[in-house]
mmCIF file of C-alpha atoms and ligand atoms in Angstrom:
data_model
loop_
_atom_site.group_PDB
_atom_site.id
_atom_site.type_symbol
_atom_site.label_atom_id
_atom_site.label_comp_id
_atom_site.label_asym_id
_atom_site.label_seq_id
_atom_site.Cartn_x
_atom_site.Cartn_y
_atom_site.Cartn_z
ATOM 1 C CA UNK C 37 109.049 72.720 84.720
ATOM 2 C CA UNK C 38 108.238 76.179 85.141
ATOM 3 C CA UNK C 39 107.516 77.402 88.493
ATOM 4 C CA UNK C 40 105.409 80.519 89.532
ATOM 5 C CA UNK C 41 105.648 82.282 92.900
ATOM 6 C CA UNK C 42 103.676 84.945 94.902
ATOM 7 C CA UNK C 43 105.867 86.592 97.777
ATOM 8 C CA UNK C 44 102.965 88.643 99.394
ATOM 9 C CA UNK C 45 105.262 91.516 100.885
ATOM 10 C CA UNK C 46 108.728 92.891 100.077
ATOM 11 C CA UNK C 47 111.233 90.726 101.936
ATOM 12 C CA UNK C 48 114.990 90.689 102.119
ATOM 13 C CA UNK C 49 116.781 90.066 98.891
ATOM 14 C CA UNK C 50 118.372 86.993 99.571
ATOM 15 C CA UNK C 51 115.722 84.462 99.783
ATOM 16 C CA UNK C 52 114.073 86.149 96.467
ATOM 17 C CA UNK C 53 117.333 85.822 94.663
ATOM 18 C CA UNK C 54 117.138 81.921 95.680
ATOM 19 C CA UNK C 55 113.618 81.571 94.107
ATOM 20 C CA UNK C 56 114.368 83.585 90.946
ATOM 21 C CA UNK C 57 117.552 81.336 90.340
ATOM 22 C CA UNK C 58 114.707 78.216 90.315
ATOM 23 C CA UNK C 59 111.539 79.881 89.296
ATOM 24 C CA UNK C 60 110.219 81.328 86.053
ATOM 25 C CA UNK C 61 108.230 83.905 87.805
ATOM 26 C CA UNK C 62 108.340 85.401 91.166
ATOM 27 C CA UNK C 63 105.973 88.132 91.622
ATOM 28 C CA UNK C 64 106.343 90.396 94.941
ATOM 29 C CA UNK C 65 103.397 92.389 96.289
ATOM 30 C CA UNK C 66 104.383 96.034 95.032
ATOM 31 C CA UNK C 67 102.435 97.963 97.721
ATOM 32 C CA UNK C 68 103.951 98.765 101.186
ATOM 33 C CA UNK C 69 100.838 97.003 102.755
ATOM 34 C CA UNK C 70 99.380 93.782 103.155
ATOM 35 C CA UNK C 71 97.234 92.578 100.262
ATOM 36 C CA UNK C 72 93.486 92.612 100.908
ATOM 37 C CA UNK C 73 91.816 89.101 100.982
ATOM 38 C CA UNK C 74 90.365 89.461 97.385
ATOM 39 C CA UNK C 75 94.018 90.791 96.233
ATOM 40 C CA UNK C 76 95.235 87.665 97.782
ATOM 41 C CA UNK C 77 92.871 85.301 96.144
ATOM 42 C CA UNK C 78 93.395 87.067 92.707
ATOM 43 C CA UNK C 79 97.230 87.073 92.834
ATOM 44 C CA UNK C 80 97.152 83.294 94.523
ATOM 45 C CA UNK C 81 95.418 81.870 91.327
ATOM 46 C CA UNK C 82 97.632 79.768 89.115
ATOM 47 C CA UNK C 83 100.767 79.963 91.759
ATOM 48 C CA UNK C 84 102.680 76.782 92.580
ATOM 49 C CA UNK C 85 104.039 78.660 95.804
ATOM 50 C CA UNK C 86 102.948 81.306 98.019
ATOM 51 C CA UNK C 87 105.304 82.904 100.381
ATOM 52 C CA UNK C 88 103.147 84.387 102.979
ATOM 53 C CA UNK C 89 103.185 86.946 105.953
ATOM 54 C CA UNK C 90 101.389 86.317 109.321
ATOM 55 C CA UNK C 91 98.997 88.817 108.662
ATOM 56 C CA UNK C 92 97.626 86.859 105.429
ATOM 57 C CA UNK C 93 94.570 84.855 105.951
ATOM 58 C CA UNK C 94 95.051 81.612 104.257
ATOM 59 C CA UNK C 95 92.072 79.715 104.238
ATOM 60 C CA UNK C 96 90.226 76.673 102.577
ATOM 61 C CA UNK C 97 88.498 78.878 99.835
ATOM 62 C CA UNK C 98 91.994 80.468 99.009
ATOM 63 C CA UNK C 99 93.456 77.033 98.635
ATOM 64 C CA UNK C 100 90.599 75.981 96.451
ATOM 65 C CA UNK C 101 90.945 78.722 94.073
ATOM 66 C CA UNK C 102 94.392 78.361 93.848
ATOM 67 C CA UNK C 103 93.970 75.124 92.406
ATOM 68 C CA UNK C 104 97.840 74.793 91.389
ATOM 69 C CA UNK C 105 99.009 75.431 94.973
ATOM 70 C CA UNK C 106 101.687 73.028 96.292
ATOM 71 C CA UNK C 107 103.118 74.967 99.276
ATOM 72 C CA UNK C 108 102.363 77.984 101.619
ATOM 73 C CA UNK C 109 105.548 79.234 103.023
ATOM 74 C CA UNK C 110 104.679 81.230 106.407
ATOM 75 C CA UNK C 111 107.492 83.794 106.756
ATOM 76 C CA UNK C 112 106.626 83.464 110.776
ATOM 77 C CA UNK C 113 107.207 80.517 113.158
ATOM 78 C CA UNK C 114 103.426 80.950 114.011
ATOM 79 C CA UNK C 115 100.906 79.735 111.595
ATOM 80 C CA UNK C 116 97.711 80.486 113.251
ATOM 81 C CA UNK C 117 96.867 82.570 110.223
ATOM 82 C CA UNK C 118 96.742 79.566 108.033
ATOM 83 C CA UNK C 119 93.938 76.820 107.812
ATOM 84 C CA UNK C 120 96.366 73.936 107.859
ATOM 85 C CA UNK C 121 93.690 71.013 108.235
ATOM 86 C CA UNK C 122 92.483 72.665 104.870
ATOM 87 C CA UNK C 123 95.697 72.633 103.187
ATOM 88 C CA UNK C 124 96.631 69.076 104.315
ATOM 89 C CA UNK C 125 93.118 67.917 103.124
ATOM 90 C CA UNK C 126 94.044 69.548 99.695
ATOM 91 C CA UNK C 127 97.635 68.084 99.824
ATOM 92 C CA UNK C 128 99.328 71.897 100.160
ATOM 93 C CA UNK C 129 102.362 71.664 101.986
ATOM 94 C CA UNK C 130 102.674 74.307 104.888
ATOM 95 C CA UNK C 131 106.084 75.128 106.255
ATOM 96 C CA UNK C 132 107.186 77.852 108.800
ATOM 97 C CA UNK C 133 110.658 79.683 110.065
ATOM 98 C CA UNK C 134 111.633 78.074 113.412
ATOM 99 C CA UNK C 135 114.709 78.513 115.304
ATOM 100 C CA UNK C 136 116.074 81.331 113.121
ATOM 101 C CA UNK C 137 114.134 84.021 115.183
ATOM 102 C CA UNK C 138 114.411 82.332 118.758
ATOM 103 C CA UNK C 139 117.040 84.610 119.952
ATOM 104 C CA UNK C 140 115.723 87.901 118.394
ATOM 105 C CA UNK C 141 112.168 87.157 119.815
ATOM 106 C CA UNK C 142 113.651 86.145 123.386
ATOM 107 C CA UNK C 143 115.895 89.492 123.036
ATOM 108 C CA UNK C 144 112.438 91.497 122.278
ATOM 109 C CA UNK C 145 110.720 89.964 125.305
ATOM 110 C CA UNK C 146 113.591 91.061 127.728
ATOM 111 C CA UNK C 147 113.419 94.456 125.953
ATOM 112 C CA UNK C 148 109.816 95.045 126.832
ATOM 113 C CA UNK C 149 110.385 93.547 130.446
ATOM 114 C CA UNK C 150 113.140 96.128 130.832
ATOM 115 C CA UNK C 151 111.212 99.100 129.258
ATOM 116 C CA UNK C 152 108.126 98.708 131.591
ATOM 117 C CA UNK C 153 109.970 97.861 134.613
ATOM 118 C CA UNK C 154 112.354 100.725 134.608
ATOM 119 C CA UNK C 155 109.689 102.921 132.745
ATOM 120 C CA UNK C 156 112.138 103.635 129.894
ATOM 121 C CA UNK C 157 109.450 104.800 127.657
ATOM 122 C CA UNK C 158 107.867 107.078 130.283
ATOM 123 C CA UNK C 159 111.118 108.501 130.802
ATOM 124 C CA UNK C 160 112.028 109.320 127.357
ATOM 125 C CA UNK C 161 108.505 111.028 126.706
ATOM 126 C CA UNK C 162 109.391 113.337 129.756
ATOM 127 C CA UNK C 163 112.831 114.014 128.794
ATOM 128 C CA UNK C 164 111.964 115.010 125.265
ATOM 129 C CA UNK C 165 108.911 117.135 126.364
ATOM 130 C CA UNK C 166 111.540 119.205 128.111
ATOM 131 C CA UNK C 167 110.321 118.012 131.713
ATOM 132 C CA UNK C 168 113.257 116.707 133.284
ATOM 133 C CA UNK C 169 114.237 119.165 135.526
ATOM 134 C CA UNK C 170 117.269 117.180 137.240
ATOM 135 C CA UNK C 171 117.563 114.334 139.286
ATOM 136 C CA UNK C 172 114.905 113.666 141.542
ATOM 137 C CA UNK C 173 114.651 111.076 144.459
ATOM 138 C CA UNK C 174 111.199 110.124 143.836
ATOM 139 C CA UNK C 175 111.365 110.408 140.088
ATOM 140 C CA UNK C 176 109.776 107.282 137.885
ATOM 141 C CA UNK C 177 110.643 104.543 140.618
ATOM 142 C CA UNK C 178 110.556 100.985 138.933
ATOM 143 C CA UNK C 179 111.144 97.653 140.002
ATOM 144 C CA UNK C 180 114.231 95.383 140.316
ATOM 145 C CA UNK C 181 114.688 92.207 138.588
ATOM 146 C CA UNK C 182 117.385 90.510 140.717
ATOM 147 C CA UNK C 183 116.524 87.337 142.295
ATOM 148 C CA UNK C 184 112.806 87.667 141.514
ATOM 149 C CA UNK C 185 110.602 84.779 139.734
ATOM 150 C CA UNK C 186 110.266 84.535 136.202
ATOM 151 C CA UNK C 187 106.923 82.465 134.653
ATOM 152 C CA UNK C 188 107.231 81.258 131.428
ATOM 153 C CA UNK C 189 103.950 80.092 129.990
ATOM 154 C CA UNK C 190 104.850 77.513 126.864
ATOM 155 C CA UNK C 191 108.517 76.847 127.585
ATOM 156 C CA UNK C 192 109.468 75.922 123.663
ATOM 157 C CA UNK C 193 112.114 77.201 121.997
ATOM 158 C CA UNK C 194 111.460 81.009 122.217
ATOM 159 C CA UNK C 195 110.460 80.512 126.083
ATOM 160 C CA UNK C 196 113.374 78.686 126.582
ATOM 161 C CA UNK C 197 115.601 81.192 125.211
ATOM 162 C CA UNK C 198 114.035 83.855 127.520
ATOM 163 C CA UNK C 199 114.441 81.822 130.514
ATOM 164 C CA UNK C 200 118.319 81.090 130.041
ATOM 165 C CA UNK C 201 118.521 84.567 129.737
ATOM 166 C CA UNK C 202 117.387 85.223 133.360
ATOM 167 C CA UNK C 203 120.826 83.719 134.224
ATOM 168 C CA UNK C 204 122.227 87.469 134.684
ATOM 169 C CA UNK C 205 119.789 88.319 137.337
ATOM 170 C CA UNK C 206 119.621 84.968 139.124
ATOM 171 C CA UNK C 207 115.983 84.654 138.942
ATOM 172 C CA UNK C 208 113.942 81.348 140.062
ATOM 173 C CA UNK C 209 112.012 80.060 137.091
ATOM 174 C CA UNK C 210 108.833 78.670 136.739
ATOM 175 C CA UNK C 211 107.351 77.300 133.590
ATOM 176 C CA UNK C 212 104.141 75.579 132.179
ATOM 177 C CA UNK C 213 104.275 73.575 128.971
ATOM 178 C CA UNK C 214 101.930 71.376 126.592
ATOM 179 C CA UNK C 215 104.605 69.129 125.755
ATOM 180 C CA UNK C 216 107.170 67.089 127.778
ATOM 181 C CA UNK C 217 109.009 68.555 130.641
ATOM 182 C CA UNK C 218 111.890 70.833 129.675
ATOM 183 C CA UNK C 219 114.816 68.744 131.251
ATOM 184 C CA UNK C 220 117.249 71.815 129.847
ATOM 185 C CA UNK C 221 115.746 74.445 131.991
ATOM 186 C CA UNK C 222 115.395 72.195 134.973
ATOM 187 C CA UNK C 223 118.943 70.978 135.028
ATOM 188 C CA UNK C 224 120.418 74.245 133.907
ATOM 189 C CA UNK C 225 118.163 76.643 135.944
ATOM 190 C CA UNK C 226 116.546 74.543 138.511
ATOM 191 C CA UNK C 227 113.472 75.670 136.732
ATOM 192 C CA UNK C 228 110.162 73.921 137.938
ATOM 193 C CA UNK C 229 107.615 72.827 135.730
ATOM 194 C CA UNK C 230 104.082 73.695 137.752
ATOM 195 C CA UNK C 231 100.374 74.251 136.825
ATOM 196 C CA UNK C 232 99.446 77.562 135.583
ATOM 197 C CA UNK C 233 97.549 78.889 138.615
ATOM 198 C CA UNK C 234 100.630 78.332 140.597
ATOM 199 C CA UNK C 235 102.904 80.003 138.088
ATOM 200 C CA UNK C 236 100.133 83.102 138.027
ATOM 201 C CA UNK C 237 100.306 83.499 141.665
ATOM 202 C CA UNK C 238 104.154 83.088 142.238
ATOM 203 C CA UNK C 239 105.555 84.668 139.375
ATOM 204 C CA UNK C 240 107.139 88.505 139.563
ATOM 205 C CA UNK C 241 107.143 88.540 135.783
ATOM 206 C CA UNK C 242 105.180 86.323 133.358
ATOM 207 C CA UNK C 243 106.123 85.900 129.746
ATOM 208 C CA UNK C 244 103.635 84.304 127.538
ATOM 209 C CA UNK C 245 105.569 82.183 124.133
ATOM 210 C CA UNK C 246 102.498 79.532 123.741
ATOM 211 C CA UNK C 247 101.439 79.266 119.981
ATOM 212 C CA UNK C 248 97.763 80.532 119.237
ATOM 213 C CA UNK C 249 95.137 77.675 118.955
ATOM 214 C CA UNK C 250 91.917 77.212 120.295
ATOM 215 C CA UNK C 251 93.036 75.925 123.474
ATOM 216 C CA UNK C 252 95.303 78.900 124.243
ATOM 217 C CA UNK C 253 92.804 81.525 122.914
ATOM 218 C CA UNK C 254 92.281 84.070 126.207
ATOM 219 C CA UNK C 255 94.191 81.512 128.138
ATOM 220 C CA UNK C 256 95.082 84.964 130.267
ATOM 221 C CA UNK C 257 91.692 86.465 131.011
ATOM 222 C CA UNK C 258 90.139 88.560 133.882
ATOM 223 C CA UNK C 259 90.377 85.615 136.089
ATOM 224 C CA UNK C 260 94.029 84.697 135.644
ATOM 225 C CA UNK C 261 94.703 88.436 135.637
ATOM 226 C CA UNK C 262 93.357 88.256 138.992
ATOM 227 C CA UNK C 263 95.718 85.388 140.385
ATOM 228 C CA UNK C 264 98.605 87.578 139.505
ATOM 229 C CA UNK C 265 100.575 89.663 142.037
ATOM 230 C CA UNK C 266 99.680 93.440 142.261
ATOM 231 C CA UNK C 267 103.336 93.942 141.499
ATOM 232 C CA UNK C 268 103.900 91.416 138.640
ATOM 233 C CA UNK C 269 104.576 92.562 135.099
ATOM 234 C CA UNK C 270 103.146 90.279 131.779
ATOM 235 C CA UNK C 271 105.093 90.216 128.677
ATOM 236 C CA UNK C 272 103.533 89.022 125.309
ATOM 237 C CA UNK C 273 105.724 88.241 122.117
ATOM 238 C CA UNK C 274 103.746 85.316 121.130
ATOM 239 C CA UNK C 275 100.364 86.155 119.676
ATOM 240 C CA UNK C 276 97.716 88.921 121.022
ATOM 241 C CA UNK C 277 95.025 86.693 121.142
ATOM 242 C CA UNK C 278 96.469 84.522 123.929
ATOM 243 C CA UNK C 279 95.378 87.532 126.307
ATOM 244 C CA UNK C 280 91.754 88.878 126.728
ATOM 245 C CA UNK C 281 93.317 92.175 125.636
ATOM 246 C CA UNK C 282 89.843 93.944 127.117
ATOM 247 C CA UNK C 283 90.445 92.482 130.470
ATOM 248 C CA UNK C 284 94.383 93.359 130.496
ATOM 249 C CA UNK C 285 93.319 97.054 129.607
ATOM 250 C CA UNK C 286 91.013 96.595 132.850
ATOM 251 C CA UNK C 287 93.582 95.177 135.165
ATOM 252 C CA UNK C 288 96.384 97.939 134.002
ATOM 253 C CA UNK C 289 93.776 100.461 134.288
ATOM 254 C CA UNK C 290 92.662 99.255 138.097
ATOM 255 C CA UNK C 291 96.616 98.450 139.183
ATOM 256 C CA UNK C 292 95.277 94.954 139.248
ATOM 257 C CA UNK C 293 98.860 94.280 137.945
ATOM 258 C CA UNK C 294 101.926 96.523 137.796
ATOM 259 C CA UNK C 295 102.216 96.615 134.288
ATOM 260 C CA UNK C 296 102.623 94.973 130.794
ATOM 261 C CA UNK C 297 104.983 94.857 127.657
ATOM 262 C CA UNK C 298 103.297 93.734 124.512
ATOM 263 C CA UNK C 299 104.446 93.208 121.060
ATOM 264 C CA UNK C 300 101.422 91.657 119.861
ATOM 265 C CA UNK C 301 97.586 92.208 119.893
ATOM 266 C CA UNK C 302 94.438 90.576 119.823
ATOM 267 C CA UNK C 303 93.274 92.102 116.619
ATOM 268 C CA UNK C 304 96.320 93.416 114.776
ATOM 269 C CA UNK C 305 97.051 96.204 114.180
ATOM 270 C CA UNK C 306 93.897 97.214 116.211
ATOM 271 C CA UNK C 307 94.274 97.988 119.615
ATOM 272 C CA UNK C 308 91.350 97.671 122.150
ATOM 273 C CA UNK C 309 89.990 100.878 123.497
ATOM 274 C CA UNK C 310 92.028 102.539 126.338
ATOM 275 C CA UNK C 311 95.062 100.383 125.953
ATOM 276 C CA UNK C 312 97.074 103.166 124.472
ATOM 277 C CA UNK C 313 96.226 105.779 127.148
ATOM 278 C CA UNK C 314 97.727 103.648 129.813
ATOM 279 C CA UNK C 315 101.281 104.773 131.191
ATOM 280 C CA UNK C 316 101.882 101.379 132.756
ATOM 281 C CA UNK C 317 102.000 99.214 129.425
ATOM 282 C CA UNK C 318 104.992 99.617 126.677
ATOM 283 C CA UNK C 319 103.397 98.990 123.390
ATOM 284 C CA UNK C 320 105.644 97.308 120.269
ATOM 285 C CA UNK C 321 104.257 97.050 116.781
ATOM 286 C CA UNK C 322 105.070 93.178 116.571
ATOM 287 C CA UNK C 323 108.969 93.467 116.215
ATOM 288 C CA UNK C 324 109.790 90.080 117.792
ATOM 289 C CA UNK C 325 111.944 88.669 114.792
ATOM 290 C CA UNK C 326 112.797 92.129 113.586
ATOM 291 C CA UNK C 327 116.501 92.414 113.058
ATOM 292 C CA UNK C 328 118.441 92.473 109.860
ATOM 293 C CA UNK C 329 120.065 89.119 110.402
ATOM 294 C CA UNK C 330 116.677 87.020 111.487
ATOM 295 C CA UNK C 331 114.835 88.449 108.787
ATOM 296 C CA UNK C 332 117.558 87.553 106.176
ATOM 297 C CA UNK C 333 117.722 84.116 107.545
ATOM 298 C CA UNK C 334 113.867 83.764 107.374
ATOM 299 C CA UNK C 335 113.966 84.851 103.838
ATOM 300 C CA UNK C 336 116.271 82.020 102.794
ATOM 301 C CA UNK C 337 114.521 79.405 105.115
ATOM 302 C CA UNK C 338 111.069 80.304 103.539
ATOM 303 C CA UNK C 339 112.749 80.006 100.010
ATOM 304 C CA UNK C 340 114.578 76.826 100.902
ATOM 305 C CA UNK C 341 111.201 75.460 101.709
ATOM 306 C CA UNK C 342 109.441 76.427 98.429
ATOM 307 C CA UNK C 343 112.050 74.964 96.422
ATOM 308 C CA UNK C 344 112.406 71.866 98.239
ATOM 309 C CA UNK C 345 108.622 71.231 97.427
ATOM 310 C CA UNK C 346 108.934 72.639 93.978
ATOM 311 C CA UNK C 347 111.227 69.830 93.462
ATOM 312 C CA UNK C 348 109.025 67.256 95.139
ATOM 313 C CA UNK C 349 111.251 66.736 98.277
ATOM 314 C CA UNK C 350 110.409 67.248 101.658
ATOM 315 C CA UNK C 351 111.256 70.633 102.849
ATOM 316 C CA UNK C 352 112.942 71.290 105.998
ATOM 317 C CA UNK C 353 110.403 72.993 108.111
ATOM 318 C CA UNK C 354 106.876 71.467 107.305
ATOM 319 C CA UNK C 355 104.142 71.801 109.951
ATOM 320 C CA UNK C 356 101.888 68.896 108.373
ATOM 321 C CA UNK C 357 103.765 66.351 107.360
ATOM 322 C CA UNK C 358 100.842 63.914 106.967
ATOM 323 C CA UNK C 359 100.578 65.498 103.528
ATOM 324 C CA UNK C 360 103.627 62.925 102.819
ATOM 325 C CA UNK C 361 101.854 60.097 104.112
HETATM 326 C C1 LIG O 615 106.092 86.362 114.604
HETATM 327 O O1 LIG O 615 104.992 86.532 115.348
HETATM 328 C C2 LIG O 615 106.344 84.997 114.301
HETATM 329 O O2 LIG O 615 105.449 84.085 114.272
HETATM 330 O O3 LIG O 615 107.279 84.769 113.544
HETATM 331 C C1 LIG O 616 108.913 78.871 118.765
HETATM 332 O O1 LIG O 616 109.801 78.649 118.012
HETATM 333 C C2 LIG O 616 108.743 78.232 120.132
HETATM 334 O O2 LIG O 616 108.596 76.730 120.118
HETATM 335 O O3 LIG O 616 108.785 78.819 121.157
#
């Protein structure tokens, strides 16, 4: 059998090597940028497998034109960039990379929480600009974490890892989840499952970890932001469109909330007008899983998924298991 694979962006070598050992042709996007949709269509044609990024739109048309396609292996835990229903209808397996990026993404959420709460980016800018004129009693005062309330929206793997890290600051934890109640968080942290409104009203820090779906698009809009405490902070390391970004700009500008830490945006890589001008928000360029260790594991995981499917086996991280029934 000859297998042909397309990798839509340069990724760590480890997974690429695994694929080269099994596949006759492994083509990697040579550019230091995502493929355009037309380039993606063209390059996907004739491939047995594509290893895709969250910035690639994988839709029904692409899966129709790439008639040999057996698997789309997303290099991400989220897979809202893929039309999974169309994939299932065509018998194309879709896989993701859960678990290996849980800790790095939870770390990123905390990094953003600290940065915005202790005004690190503002302080860095001031210091570099030569404006640090010595210690000052009222300079860049932030907020404390100890004993505050952390609200986790979406207490899955990453949300739980975020919550577990709050033990260092003896935080009270509230959470919402679309799934069953989170027994581990309840037992280990005394966490309470509440409705969204209660979580918004009572939390000092709110961290978003829900996948993006039609149900969660703009889950946090003007009304939800208005329910938050004026002293509260919002952190998002999930998907940008879970927040109505325009409403967030408005709330940050009018001090409806204290601040925000964002790793993801509604229309990446574009930012909503006004967002970048605000001092009370820290903006990271989608770095949640961006550690050497995690990205290496993601490349191996995506390769394992592809190799399993090419060998007609069930891959370890299938998101549309219906294709096998
Ligand atoms: C990154 O955002 C991912 O879904 O892995
Ligand atoms: C993602 O892995 C999640 O379940 O939070």
